[in-house]
């Protein structure tokens, strides 16, 4: 196992700035294109990250750490961003994500979590028992997953433009 | 086709800053781990990007735009970074990449390329005829590809730590 709270925070605190550098003031061609059908655009993905800050990671950590007998998480809505982001610009979403993440990392740090806390458990509605360490690890990997997804969605905008090189660019689909 | 020089430059000029934000002063656990066997670490990938700046993109554009009859590119060495990066810290590599990219983008912009230039061709040693537009598109996608790869390599460092969530995190392998 490689989990370490400080290592996780290193990723979690960088993600809003990574997204800001990648996306702020970039042509909307890059951020509104999706990968076809009902796949997500960059704009949709940033909205999804915001909704995670509001309803997923810290609220679930609070359930794990609470004294309540009921440790079952509220299911996460993977499609909430389609309503929640309406009328907002990407710049607004990036700022909102940065602010929410900062608040959430302050909450996380304020808990002064111990090795025993990391072993405490909650009940995921589909996956069953999960520990706090697994939740924070997943939060971390989820960030990296969506940075990779954003890169891939943007790359696919140029899928036809690379010509014969498509053969070497495994991420294009 | 979606290729547009300015859209490409938007990505190409952001990549060194994206990598700096993601990686500078982060724990070496994140940057020295690879995905097993002879796969690349984050450190190796940054070295590969540097070598591309030195020998791939602009040198190949120069061949396409030259008056020479011989339009065949010099094959790219995908393993050069293992020698070239030796003794350098990741911070040094990130700075070197940023400086080389800046010089290369200045060269690219100074050429005042026209629509006709983008159709001009070179010979890739394995892929055959390729256009300048395809070369610049590939340079762009190549950046995004390696940002995604860096995210995935880092995420895999936590592969065992996410527990049952691995089921939802398709990028972990």
Tab-separated table of C-alpha atoms in Angstrom:
chain	number	residue	atom	x	y	z
A	1	UNK	CA	0.000	0.000	0.000
A	2	UNK	CA	1.247	3.464	-0.894
A	3	UNK	CA	-1.469	5.655	0.628
A	4	UNK	CA	-0.244	8.677	2.531
A	5	UNK	CA	-2.436	11.672	3.370
A	6	UNK	CA	0.202	14.239	2.501
A	7	UNK	CA	0.912	12.562	-0.839
A	8	UNK	CA	-2.807	12.649	-1.618
A	9	UNK	CA	-3.024	16.316	-0.688
A	10	UNK	CA	-0.126	17.032	-3.073
A	11	UNK	CA	-2.328	15.848	-5.952
A	12	UNK	CA	-5.634	17.217	-4.659
A	13	UNK	CA	-4.305	20.729	-4.130
A	14	UNK	CA	-2.681	20.839	-7.601
A	15	UNK	CA	-5.687	19.733	-9.678
A	16	UNK	CA	-7.593	23.065	-9.756
A	17	UNK	CA	-4.430	24.855	-10.880
A	18	UNK	CA	-3.624	22.150	-13.455
A	19	UNK	CA	-7.110	22.564	-14.934
A	20	UNK	CA	-6.859	26.335	-14.879
A	21	UNK	CA	-3.545	26.256	-16.758
A	22	UNK	CA	-4.832	23.690	-19.263
A	23	UNK	CA	-8.197	25.273	-19.952
A	24	UNK	CA	-8.570	28.923	-19.059
A	25	UNK	CA	-9.104	31.168	-22.096
A	26	UNK	CA	-8.514	28.290	-24.515
A	27	UNK	CA	-10.629	28.120	-27.720
A	28	UNK	CA	-14.054	26.660	-27.008
A	29	UNK	CA	-13.445	24.108	-29.791
A	30	UNK	CA	-11.224	22.268	-27.307
A	31	UNK	CA	-13.681	22.360	-24.431
A	32	UNK	CA	-17.081	21.830	-26.054
A	33	UNK	CA	-16.217	18.858	-28.299
A	34	UNK	CA	-17.011	15.426	-26.906
A	35	UNK	CA	-16.091	11.934	-28.102
A	36	UNK	CA	-19.442	11.317	-29.806
A	37	UNK	CA	-22.883	10.196	-28.594
A	38	UNK	CA	-23.513	10.954	-24.940
A	39	UNK	CA	-19.824	11.160	-23.972
A	40	UNK	CA	-18.628	14.154	-21.956
A	41	UNK	CA	-16.959	17.337	-23.110
A	42	UNK	CA	-14.254	19.045	-21.042
A	43	UNK	CA	-16.957	21.452	-19.832
A	44	UNK	CA	-19.072	18.503	-18.609
A	45	UNK	CA	-16.090	16.941	-16.811
A	46	UNK	CA	-15.309	20.124	-14.859
A	47	UNK	CA	-18.984	20.269	-13.805
A	48	UNK	CA	-18.718	16.652	-12.624
A	49	UNK	CA	-15.647	17.493	-10.529
A	50	UNK	CA	-17.546	20.361	-8.892
A	51	UNK	CA	-20.453	18.097	-8.009
A	52	UNK	CA	-18.006	15.635	-6.426
A	53	UNK	CA	-16.682	18.398	-4.181
A	54	UNK	CA	-20.217	19.232	-3.096
A	55	UNK	CA	-21.688	15.784	-2.541
A	56	UNK	CA	-19.103	13.030	-2.685
A	57	UNK	CA	-15.684	13.111	-1.026
A	58	UNK	CA	-15.966	15.210	2.130
A	59	UNK	CA	-19.630	14.323	2.814
A	60	UNK	CA	-18.657	10.634	2.654
A	61	UNK	CA	-15.627	11.186	4.882
A	62	UNK	CA	-17.986	12.877	7.373
A	63	UNK	CA	-20.259	9.821	7.330
A	64	UNK	CA	-17.298	7.500	7.991
A	65	UNK	CA	-16.077	9.671	10.875
A	66	UNK	CA	-19.516	10.378	12.370
A	67	UNK	CA	-20.875	8.668	15.481
A	68	UNK	CA	-24.035	7.684	13.584
A	69	UNK	CA	-24.853	3.994	13.243
A	70	UNK	CA	-25.891	4.512	9.641
A	71	UNK	CA	-22.697	4.506	7.623
A	72	UNK	CA	-24.259	4.168	4.179
A	73	UNK	CA	-23.250	6.826	1.634
A	74	UNK	CA	-25.811	8.710	-0.428
A	75	UNK	CA	-25.475	7.517	-4.061
A	76	UNK	CA	-23.533	9.926	-6.266
A	77	UNK	CA	-25.336	11.447	-9.258
A	78	UNK	CA	-23.004	11.137	-12.258
A	79	UNK	CA	-25.237	13.332	-14.403
A	80	UNK	CA	-25.972	16.230	-12.043
A	81	UNK	CA	-23.582	18.563	-13.885
A	82	UNK	CA	-25.914	18.797	-16.864
A	83	UNK	CA	-28.357	20.766	-14.694
A	84	UNK	CA	-25.901	22.319	-12.228
A	85	UNK	CA	-23.571	23.869	-14.839
A	86	UNK	CA	-26.361	25.478	-16.876
A	87	UNK	CA	-25.686	29.106	-17.749
A	88	UNK	CA	-22.158	29.087	-16.324
A	89	UNK	CA	-19.003	29.759	-18.338
A	90	UNK	CA	-16.045	27.394	-18.127
A	91	UNK	CA	-14.079	30.140	-16.343
A	92	UNK	CA	-16.806	30.313	-13.708
A	93	UNK	CA	-16.731	26.525	-13.286
A	94	UNK	CA	-12.943	26.486	-12.920
A	95	UNK	CA	-13.130	29.164	-10.237
A	96	UNK	CA	-15.978	27.395	-8.435
A	97	UNK	CA	-14.011	24.125	-8.449
A	98	UNK	CA	-10.915	25.854	-7.077
A	99	UNK	CA	-12.860	27.474	-4.255
A	100	UNK	CA	-14.713	24.300	-3.277
A	101	UNK	CA	-11.511	22.247	-3.355
A	102	UNK	CA	-9.739	24.734	-1.119
A	103	UNK	CA	-12.547	24.621	1.439
A	104	UNK	CA	-12.625	20.811	1.311
A	105	UNK	CA	-8.862	20.461	1.762
A	106	UNK	CA	-9.039	22.786	4.752
A	107	UNK	CA	-11.750	20.559	6.254
A	108	UNK	CA	-9.671	17.448	5.522
A	109	UNK	CA	-6.550	18.913	7.153
A	110	UNK	CA	-8.499	20.225	10.157
A	111	UNK	CA	-9.524	16.695	11.132
A	112	UNK	CA	-5.967	15.735	12.167
A	113	UNK	CA	-6.612	12.201	10.976
A	114	UNK	CA	-4.742	9.310	12.590
A	115	UNK	CA	-3.737	5.883	11.288
A	116	UNK	CA	-6.753	4.457	13.126
A	117	UNK	CA	-9.086	6.950	11.446
A	118	UNK	CA	-7.886	5.797	8.025
A	119	UNK	CA	-9.103	2.268	8.841
A	120	UNK	CA	-12.623	3.439	9.762
A	121	UNK	CA	-15.343	2.290	7.401
A	122	UNK	CA	-18.437	3.400	5.546
A	123	UNK	CA	-20.827	1.510	3.316
A	124	UNK	CA	-20.793	2.302	-0.384
A	125	UNK	CA	-24.280	1.658	-1.821
A	126	UNK	CA	-22.873	-0.623	-4.537
A	127	UNK	CA	-19.377	-1.615	-3.427
A	128	UNK	CA	-20.060	-2.356	0.255
A	129	UNK	CA	-17.499	-1.679	3.004
A	130	UNK	CA	-14.780	0.839	2.193
A	131	UNK	CA	-12.231	2.543	4.443
A	132	UNK	CA	-11.422	6.233	4.798
A	133	UNK	CA	-7.962	5.563	3.295
A	134	UNK	CA	-9.645	4.007	0.261
A	135	UNK	CA	-11.991	6.990	-0.054
A	136	UNK	CA	-9.146	9.515	0.000
A	137	UNK	CA	-7.071	7.370	-2.373
A	138	UNK	CA	-10.023	7.229	-4.759
A	139	UNK	CA	-10.528	10.989	-4.561
A	140	UNK	CA	-6.865	11.343	-5.588
A	141	UNK	CA	-7.023	8.830	-8.440
A	142	UNK	CA	-10.352	10.311	-9.576
A	143	UNK	CA	-8.600	13.677	-10.115
A	144	UNK	CA	-5.836	12.063	-12.171
A	145	UNK	CA	-8.401	10.010	-14.082
A	146	UNK	CA	-10.246	13.142	-15.138
A	147	UNK	CA	-7.068	15.036	-16.048
A	148	UNK	CA	-6.259	12.093	-18.329
A	149	UNK	CA	-9.812	12.069	-19.692
A	150	UNK	CA	-9.692	15.804	-20.420
A	151	UNK	CA	-6.399	15.314	-22.294
A	152	UNK	CA	-7.905	12.447	-24.293
A	153	UNK	CA	-11.123	14.305	-25.166
A	154	UNK	CA	-9.060	17.266	-26.376
A	155	UNK	CA	-6.702	15.000	-28.342
A	156	UNK	CA	-9.656	13.369	-30.075
A	157	UNK	CA	-10.672	16.756	-31.459
A	158	UNK	CA	-7.591	16.329	-33.722
A	159	UNK	CA	-8.136	12.648	-34.463
A	160	UNK	CA	-8.433	13.096	-38.234
A	161	UNK	CA	-5.784	15.802	-38.375
A	162	UNK	CA	-2.829	13.645	-37.380
A	163	UNK	CA	-3.135	11.554	-40.562
A	164	UNK	CA	-0.978	8.387	-40.616
A	165	UNK	CA	0.389	9.147	-37.114
A	166	UNK	CA	-2.898	7.884	-35.660
A	167	UNK	CA	-1.161	4.482	-35.673
A	168	UNK	CA	1.248	5.630	-32.934
A	169	UNK	CA	-1.297	7.531	-30.846
A	170	UNK	CA	-3.103	4.811	-28.956
A	171	UNK	CA	-5.304	7.236	-27.026
A	172	UNK	CA	-7.199	8.369	-30.142
A	173	UNK	CA	-10.359	6.371	-30.556
B	1	UNK	CA	-10.545	18.555	-40.250
B	2	UNK	CA	-10.105	20.756	-37.182
B	3	UNK	CA	-6.417	21.726	-37.499
B	4	UNK	CA	-5.646	25.373	-36.845
B	5	UNK	CA	-2.163	26.665	-36.039
B	6	UNK	CA	-3.333	28.993	-33.285
B	7	UNK	CA	-5.375	26.239	-31.655
B	8	UNK	CA	-2.301	24.002	-31.687
B	9	UNK	CA	-0.169	26.733	-30.170
B	10	UNK	CA	-2.734	27.111	-27.369
B	11	UNK	CA	-1.964	23.526	-26.314
B	12	UNK	CA	1.767	23.565	-27.065
B	13	UNK	CA	2.433	26.702	-25.035
B	14	UNK	CA	0.452	25.413	-22.033
B	15	UNK	CA	2.096	21.983	-21.688
B	16	UNK	CA	5.322	23.064	-19.918
B	17	UNK	CA	3.272	25.015	-17.363
B	18	UNK	CA	0.799	22.143	-16.924
B	19	UNK	CA	3.707	19.788	-16.182
B	20	UNK	CA	5.334	22.279	-13.847
B	21	UNK	CA	2.113	22.671	-11.841
B	22	UNK	CA	1.501	18.909	-11.757
B	23	UNK	CA	5.017	17.834	-10.885
B	24	UNK	CA	7.276	20.457	-9.368
B	25	UNK	CA	8.269	19.703	-5.763
B	26	UNK	CA	5.910	16.718	-5.592
B	27	UNK	CA	7.041	13.613	-3.643
B	28	UNK	CA	9.386	11.487	-5.728
B	29	UNK	CA	7.111	8.478	-5.074
B	30	UNK	CA	4.777	9.961	-7.693
B	31	UNK	CA	7.452	10.598	-10.291
B	32	UNK	CA	9.805	7.613	-10.019
B	33	UNK	CA	7.202	4.805	-9.972
B	34	UNK	CA	6.468	3.156	-13.312
B	35	UNK	CA	3.761	0.703	-14.386
B	36	UNK	CA	6.014	-2.351	-14.093
B	37	UNK	CA	8.606	-3.951	-16.355
B	38	UNK	CA	10.213	-1.538	-18.800
B	39	UNK	CA	7.341	0.990	-18.706
B	40	UNK	CA	8.168	4.648	-18.168
B	41	UNK	CA	8.060	6.728	-15.005
B	42	UNK	CA	6.960	10.368	-15.028
B	43	UNK	CA	10.664	11.289	-14.971
B	44	UNK	CA	11.270	9.203	-18.119
B	45	UNK	CA	8.295	10.792	-19.910
B	46	UNK	CA	9.539	14.338	-19.275
B	47	UNK	CA	12.937	13.304	-20.678
B	48	UNK	CA	11.178	11.931	-23.765
B	49	UNK	CA	9.354	15.237	-24.276
B	50	UNK	CA	12.678	17.102	-24.106
B	51	UNK	CA	14.229	14.839	-26.722
B	52	UNK	CA	11.247	15.484	-29.001
B	53	UNK	CA	11.860	19.225	-28.753
B	54	UNK	CA	15.495	18.695	-29.715
B	55	UNK	CA	15.190	16.189	-32.554
B	56	UNK	CA	11.611	15.666	-33.670
B	57	UNK	CA	9.040	18.396	-34.251
B	58	UNK	CA	10.876	21.513	-35.407
B	59	UNK	CA	13.711	19.615	-37.161
B	60	UNK	CA	11.060	17.708	-39.152
B	61	UNK	CA	9.149	20.909	-39.952
B	62	UNK	CA	12.456	22.344	-41.242
B	63	UNK	CA	12.901	19.322	-43.522
B	64	UNK	CA	9.371	19.743	-44.912
B	65	UNK	CA	9.918	23.459	-45.546
B	66	UNK	CA	13.483	23.164	-46.892
B	67	UNK	CA	14.400	23.363	-50.566
B	68	UNK	CA	16.265	20.053	-50.309
B	69	UNK	CA	15.103	17.163	-52.498
B	70	UNK	CA	15.574	14.741	-49.633
B	71	UNK	CA	12.465	15.042	-47.500
B	72	UNK	CA	12.999	11.938	-45.371
B	73	UNK	CA	12.949	12.487	-41.597
B	74	UNK	CA	15.671	11.128	-39.322
B	75	UNK	CA	14.130	8.298	-37.223
B	76	UNK	CA	13.226	9.369	-33.673
B	77	UNK	CA	14.938	7.584	-30.779
B	78	UNK	CA	12.241	6.664	-28.272
B	79	UNK	CA	14.814	5.612	-25.679
B	80	UNK	CA	17.280	8.505	-25.828
B	81	UNK	CA	16.031	9.975	-22.529
B	82	UNK	CA	17.582	7.129	-20.535
B	83	UNK	CA	21.030	8.509	-21.437
B	84	UNK	CA	20.146	12.171	-21.896
B	85	UNK	CA	18.420	12.653	-18.517
B	86	UNK	CA	21.202	11.037	-16.493
B	87	UNK	CA	22.239	13.063	-13.443
B	88	UNK	CA	19.464	15.630	-13.879
B	89	UNK	CA	16.722	16.341	-11.344
B	90	UNK	CA	13.082	16.452	-12.415
B	91	UNK	CA	13.066	20.204	-11.711
B	92	UNK	CA	15.970	20.608	-14.133
B	93	UNK	CA	14.144	18.573	-16.785
B	94	UNK	CA	10.959	20.621	-16.379
B	95	UNK	CA	12.925	23.843	-16.807
B	96	UNK	CA	14.829	22.476	-19.812
B	97	UNK	CA	11.558	21.408	-21.457
B	98	UNK	CA	10.016	24.827	-20.851
B	99	UNK	CA	12.990	26.638	-22.359
B	100	UNK	CA	13.211	24.379	-25.426
B	101	UNK	CA	9.464	24.614	-26.044
B	102	UNK	CA	9.583	28.403	-25.867
B	103	UNK	CA	12.405	28.545	-28.419
B	104	UNK	CA	10.586	26.078	-30.690
B	105	UNK	CA	7.300	27.968	-30.564
B	106	UNK	CA	9.127	31.161	-31.429
B	107	UNK	CA	10.647	29.414	-34.462
B	108	UNK	CA	7.229	28.047	-35.449
B	109	UNK	CA	5.571	31.472	-35.200
B	110	UNK	CA	8.429	33.201	-37.045
B	111	UNK	CA	7.788	31.140	-40.179
B	112	UNK	CA	4.465	32.902	-40.894
B	113	UNK	CA	3.075	29.672	-42.298
B	114	UNK	CA	0.383	29.790	-44.984
B	115	UNK	CA	-2.380	27.353	-45.923
B	116	UNK	CA	-0.146	26.153	-48.756
B	117	UNK	CA	2.730	25.510	-46.361
B	118	UNK	CA	0.503	23.272	-44.239
B	119	UNK	CA	-0.004	21.010	-47.285
B	120	UNK	CA	3.731	20.590	-47.908
B	121	UNK	CA	5.064	17.097	-47.324
B	122	UNK	CA	7.898	15.138	-45.796
B	123	UNK	CA	8.607	11.421	-45.706
B	124	UNK	CA	8.264	9.655	-42.386
B	125	UNK	CA	10.675	6.666	-42.343
B	126	UNK	CA	7.870	4.256	-41.423
B	127	UNK	CA	4.600	6.030	-42.237
B	128	UNK	CA	5.505	7.520	-45.633
B	129	UNK	CA	4.158	10.884	-46.826
B	130	UNK	CA	2.910	13.258	-44.150
B	131	UNK	CA	1.980	16.940	-44.323
B	132	UNK	CA	3.135	19.836	-42.163
B	133	UNK	CA	-0.425	20.166	-40.803
B	134	UNK	CA	-0.310	16.510	-39.750
B	135	UNK	CA	3.092	17.020	-38.110
B	136	UNK	CA	1.888	19.992	-36.054
B	137	UNK	CA	-1.372	18.209	-35.177
B	138	UNK	CA	0.642	15.202	-34.003
B	139	UNK	CA	2.935	17.407	-31.914
B	140	UNK	CA	-0.217	18.772	-30.224
B	141	UNK	CA	-1.835	15.367	-29.641
B	142	UNK	CA	1.519	13.974	-28.476
B	143	UNK	CA	1.559	16.562	-25.651
B	144	UNK	CA	-1.971	15.646	-24.572
B	145	UNK	CA	-1.133	11.946	-24.844
B	146	UNK	CA	1.777	12.327	-22.440
B	147	UNK	CA	-0.195	14.485	-19.989
B	148	UNK	CA	-2.736	11.648	-19.921
B	149	UNK	CA	0.030	9.050	-19.561
B	150	UNK	CA	1.612	10.980	-16.667
B	151	UNK	CA	-1.787	11.105	-14.928
B	152	UNK	CA	-2.266	7.376	-15.455
B	153	UNK	CA	1.220	6.416	-14.237
B	154	UNK	CA	0.671	8.493	-11.096
B	155	UNK	CA	-2.811	7.032	-10.561
B	156	UNK	CA	-1.401	3.512	-10.804
B	157	UNK	CA	0.858	4.253	-7.837
B	158	UNK	CA	-2.400	4.082	-5.795
B	159	UNK	CA	-3.854	1.099	-7.623
B	160	UNK	CA	-4.079	-1.109	-4.524
B	161	UNK	CA	-5.068	1.759	-2.245
B	162	UNK	CA	-8.453	2.482	-3.803
B	163	UNK	CA	-9.786	-0.935	-2.729
B	164	UNK	CA	-13.177	-1.867	-4.244
B	165	UNK	CA	-13.323	1.434	-6.181
B	166	UNK	CA	-10.869	-0.056	-8.687
B	167	UNK	CA	-14.003	-1.317	-10.462
B	168	UNK	CA	-14.994	2.269	-11.383
B	169	UNK	CA	-11.521	3.501	-12.269
B	170	UNK	CA	-10.952	2.111	-15.751
B	171	UNK	CA	-7.535	3.734	-16.128
B	172	UNK	CA	-5.941	1.588	-13.406
B	173	UNK	CA	-4.279	-1.432	-14.926
